[in-house]
Short mmCIF file of C-alpha atoms in Angstrom, two decimals:
data_model
loop_
_atom_site.label_atom_id
_atom_site.label_comp_id
_atom_site.label_asym_id
_atom_site.label_seq_id
_atom_site.Cartn_x
_atom_site.Cartn_y
_atom_site.Cartn_z
CA MET A 1 13.44 3.41 29.94
CA ARG A 2 17.01 2.17 30.39
CA ALA A 3 18.89 3.03 33.59
CA PRO A 4 21.84 5.37 32.91
CA HIS A 5 25.27 3.78 33.31
CA THR A 6 26.35 3.31 36.98
CA SER A 7 29.66 5.18 36.58
CA SER A 8 27.91 8.23 35.05
CA VAL A 9 25.33 8.14 37.90
CA ASN A 10 28.13 7.93 40.49
CA ARG A 11 30.07 10.83 39.06
CA VAL A 12 27.07 13.11 38.61
CA PHE A 13 25.56 12.52 42.14
CA GLN A 14 29.00 12.82 43.66
CA ALA A 15 29.40 16.16 41.92
CA LEU A 16 25.94 17.43 42.93
CA GLY A 17 26.37 16.26 46.56
CA ASP A 18 28.52 19.34 47.24
CA PRO A 19 26.71 22.66 47.90
CA THR A 20 29.52 24.76 46.39
CA ARG A 21 29.36 22.80 43.18
CA ARG A 22 25.59 23.24 43.04
CA ALA A 23 26.08 27.00 43.60
CA ILE A 24 28.45 27.06 40.60
CA ILE A 25 25.91 25.23 38.48
CA GLU A 26 23.07 27.53 39.56
CA ARG A 27 25.23 30.58 38.66
CA LEU A 28 26.24 29.11 35.25
CA GLY A 29 22.60 28.51 34.43
CA ALA A 30 22.22 32.21 34.25
CA GLY A 31 25.07 32.46 31.65
CA PRO A 32 28.88 31.74 31.20
CA ALA A 33 31.16 33.10 33.88
CA SER A 34 34.95 33.31 34.37
CA ALA A 35 36.61 31.11 37.06
CA SER A 36 37.68 34.26 38.85
CA ARG A 37 34.09 35.66 38.90
CA LEU A 38 32.86 32.37 40.37
CA ALA A 39 35.66 32.47 42.97
CA ALA A 40 34.68 36.07 43.95
CA MET A 41 30.97 35.13 44.14
CA LEU A 42 31.66 32.08 46.35
CA CYS A 43 34.35 33.67 48.47
CA ILE A 44 36.81 30.84 47.57
CA THR A 45 40.14 30.73 45.73
CA VAL A 46 40.42 30.41 41.96
CA THR A 47 42.34 27.14 42.64
CA ALA A 48 39.29 25.82 44.60
CA VAL A 49 37.00 26.74 41.75
CA GLY A 50 39.35 24.95 39.40
CA GLN A 51 39.13 21.74 41.51
CA HIS A 52 35.30 21.92 41.65
CA LEU A 53 35.27 22.56 37.88
CA GLN A 54 37.25 19.43 37.26
CA VAL A 55 34.57 17.34 39.09
CA LEU A 56 31.78 19.17 37.23
CA GLU A 57 33.51 18.64 33.80
CA ARG A 58 34.15 14.93 34.51
CA SER A 59 30.44 14.49 35.30
CA GLY A 60 29.23 16.43 32.23
CA LEU A 61 27.56 19.25 34.23
CA ALA A 62 29.96 22.06 33.01
CA THR A 63 32.61 22.79 30.44
CA SER A 64 35.41 25.39 30.58
CA GLN A 65 37.63 26.93 27.97
CA LYS A 66 40.67 29.16 28.23
CA VAL A 67 40.03 32.32 26.23
CA GLY A 68 43.24 34.37 26.36
CA ARG A 69 44.07 34.64 30.04
CA VAL A 70 40.51 33.97 31.21
CA ARG A 71 38.92 30.52 31.89
CA VAL A 72 35.30 30.79 30.74
CA CYS A 73 32.88 28.25 32.36
CA ARG A 74 29.54 27.11 30.94
CA ILE A 75 26.77 24.84 31.86
CA GLU A 76 26.57 21.47 30.06
CA ALA A 77 23.36 19.47 29.61
CA SER A 78 24.59 15.86 29.43
CA GLY A 79 25.12 15.51 33.25
CA PHE A 80 21.50 16.78 33.83
CA ALA A 81 20.23 14.19 31.47
CA VAL A 82 21.84 11.43 33.63
CA VAL A 83 20.09 12.74 36.72
CA GLU A 84 16.73 13.00 34.91
CA ALA A 85 17.17 9.44 33.47
CA TRP A 86 18.09 7.97 36.87
CA VAL A 87 15.09 9.64 38.64
CA ALA A 88 12.71 8.68 35.82
CA HIS A 89 14.00 5.11 35.95
CA GLN A 90 13.39 4.80 39.73
CA ARG A 91 9.91 6.40 39.34
CA LEU A 92 8.99 3.97 36.52
CA THR A 93 10.13 1.00 38.56
CA TRP A 94 8.04 1.73 41.58
CA GLU A 95 4.98 2.95 39.60
CA ARG A 96 5.01 -0.38 37.72
CA LYS A 97 5.16 -2.13 41.03
CA LEU A 98 2.17 -0.15 42.26
CA ASP A 99 0.27 -0.94 38.97
CA ARG A 100 0.87 -4.68 39.51
CA LEU A 101 -0.27 -4.39 43.05
CA GLY A 102 -3.45 -2.62 41.81
CA GLU A 103 -4.08 -5.43 39.36
CA VAL A 104 -3.72 -8.03 42.09
CA LEU A 105 -6.17 -6.13 44.41
CA ASP A 106 -8.71 -5.71 41.50
CA THR A 107 -8.82 -9.43 40.76
CA MET B 1 8.59 27.02 38.04
CA ARG B 2 9.79 27.90 41.53
CA ALA B 3 13.09 26.51 42.71
CA PRO B 4 12.69 24.06 45.59
CA HIS B 5 13.79 25.24 49.07
CA THR B 6 17.61 25.23 49.50
CA SER B 7 17.61 23.19 52.68
CA SER B 8 15.55 20.34 50.97
CA VAL B 9 17.86 20.49 47.96
CA ASN B 10 20.91 20.20 50.26
CA ARG B 11 19.39 17.28 52.21
CA VAL B 12 18.32 15.28 49.13
CA PHE B 13 21.54 15.68 47.14
CA GLN B 14 23.65 14.97 50.21
CA ALA B 15 21.60 11.83 50.59
CA LEU B 16 22.02 10.75 46.92
CA GLY B 17 25.76 11.59 46.88
CA ASP B 18 26.39 8.25 48.56
CA PRO B 19 26.43 5.10 46.41
CA THR B 20 25.20 2.87 49.27
CA ARG B 21 22.18 5.06 49.81
CA ARG B 22 21.42 5.03 46.04
CA ALA B 23 21.62 1.22 46.05
CA ILE B 24 19.08 1.24 48.95
CA ILE B 25 16.78 3.49 46.95
CA GLU B 26 17.21 1.32 43.80
CA ARG B 27 16.29 -1.75 45.85
CA LEU B 28 13.26 -0.14 47.50
CA GLY B 29 11.93 0.87 44.07
CA ALA B 30 11.24 -2.81 43.43
CA GLY B 31 9.18 -2.96 46.64
CA PRO B 32 9.44 -2.70 50.51
CA ALA B 33 12.29 -4.52 52.20
CA SER B 34 13.27 -5.06 55.80
CA ALA B 35 16.44 -3.39 57.21
CA SER B 36 18.08 -6.80 57.71
CA ARG B 37 17.40 -7.77 54.08
CA LEU B 38 18.97 -4.50 52.88
CA ALA B 39 21.99 -5.16 55.15
CA ALA B 40 22.40 -8.65 53.75
CA MET B 41 22.06 -7.42 50.17
CA LEU B 42 24.64 -4.67 50.67
CA CYS B 43 26.98 -6.73 52.95
CA ILE B 44 26.80 -4.07 55.62
CA THR B 45 25.55 -4.14 59.26
CA VAL B 46 21.93 -3.46 60.16
CA THR B 47 23.25 -0.48 62.22
CA ALA B 48 24.86 0.98 59.10
CA VAL B 49 21.58 0.50 57.14
CA GLY B 50 19.81 2.29 60.04
CA GLN B 51 22.19 5.26 59.77
CA HIS B 52 21.63 5.44 55.97
CA LEU B 53 17.93 5.17 56.45
CA GLN B 54 17.90 8.14 58.77
CA VAL B 55 19.52 10.29 56.05
CA LEU B 56 17.07 8.98 53.45
CA GLU B 57 14.06 9.56 55.76
CA ARG B 58 15.17 13.13 56.57
CA SER B 59 15.37 13.87 52.84
CA GLY B 60 12.02 12.36 51.94
CA LEU B 61 13.43 9.56 49.86
CA ALA B 62 12.36 6.64 52.08
CA THR B 63 10.22 5.88 55.08
CA SER B 64 10.49 3.06 57.54
CA GLN B 65 8.16 1.54 60.07
CA LYS B 66 8.58 -1.01 62.78
CA VAL B 67 6.23 -3.98 62.25
CA GLY B 68 6.66 -6.34 65.22
CA ARG B 69 10.35 -6.95 65.35
CA VAL B 70 11.02 -6.03 61.79
CA ARG B 71 11.84 -2.56 60.37
CA VAL B 72 10.09 -2.38 56.96
CA CYS B 73 11.51 0.29 54.54
CA ARG B 74 9.67 1.86 51.63
CA ILE B 75 10.43 4.31 48.89
CA GLU B 76 8.96 7.82 49.36
CA ALA B 77 8.22 10.15 46.35
CA SER B 78 8.65 13.67 47.98
CA GLY B 79 12.53 13.56 47.86
CA PHE B 80 12.43 12.67 44.17
CA ALA B 81 10.12 15.62 43.51
CA VAL B 82 12.73 17.88 44.95
CA VAL B 83 15.48 16.54 42.63
CA GLU B 84 13.08 16.78 39.61
CA ALA B 85 12.16 20.42 40.52
CA TRP B 86 15.75 21.44 41.01
CA VAL B 87 16.85 20.02 37.70
CA ALA B 88 13.83 21.41 35.82
CA HIS B 89 14.51 24.83 37.40
CA GLN B 90 18.11 24.81 36.24
CA ARG B 91 17.11 23.68 32.75
CA LEU B 92 14.38 26.38 32.52
CA THR B 93 16.89 29.11 33.62
CA TRP B 94 19.50 28.25 30.94
CA GLU B 95 16.92 27.55 28.22
CA ARG B 96 15.35 30.99 28.81
CA LYS B 97 18.83 32.50 28.57
CA LEU B 98 19.33 30.70 25.21
CA ASP B 99 15.90 31.96 24.00
CA ARG B 100 16.80 35.58 24.87
CA LEU B 101 20.20 35.05 23.08
CA GLY B 102 18.25 33.76 19.99
CA GLU B 103 15.98 36.83 20.05
CA VAL B 104 19.01 39.15 20.16
CA LEU B 105 20.64 37.38 17.23
CA ASP B 106 17.45 37.43 15.22
CA THR B 107 16.88 41.20 15.48
#
């Protein structure tokens, strides 16, 4: 398994490091929502939601689209694939190491 | 699948949000290392490594143990399990939503 690109990993973990952005993601998992609904749910301003959305969009965790006067936000899978690939890569590296250690101990 | 506990999710994503801590994790995946070796590799002080290690240990991503005068650091699987469970939970939520949408469209 190839490690995901460092800049994607940086962006996605920086985005997920913030609890408000994770709360947005958790809400969008249940279905699309408007920016103003997210703001009301999180008790923050629509401007603050917009700033968090920019970070989420840059990291491939969400998308948003203006429909009339409403900004509709949706979950996006590509950022999650980066997290999954990074964790799987770390796991593979240390499990290989344990396998090699096992071989050495068996001989 | 149950969502992992919020406080564990907070700790682990806060820990992984920092690129230096991810670099420590990536190095430890290849095998245990002393705090001073990590410091030399990252061009930071041993004190700074110690602070990052505290965050990693609290989130279950690493452990460390004093062996004589050397602090030996190791990767720890439980923090990774929290990330995997959180991502899997989000994926399951939105895939279920898509399935229900599919059923509505089919009828």
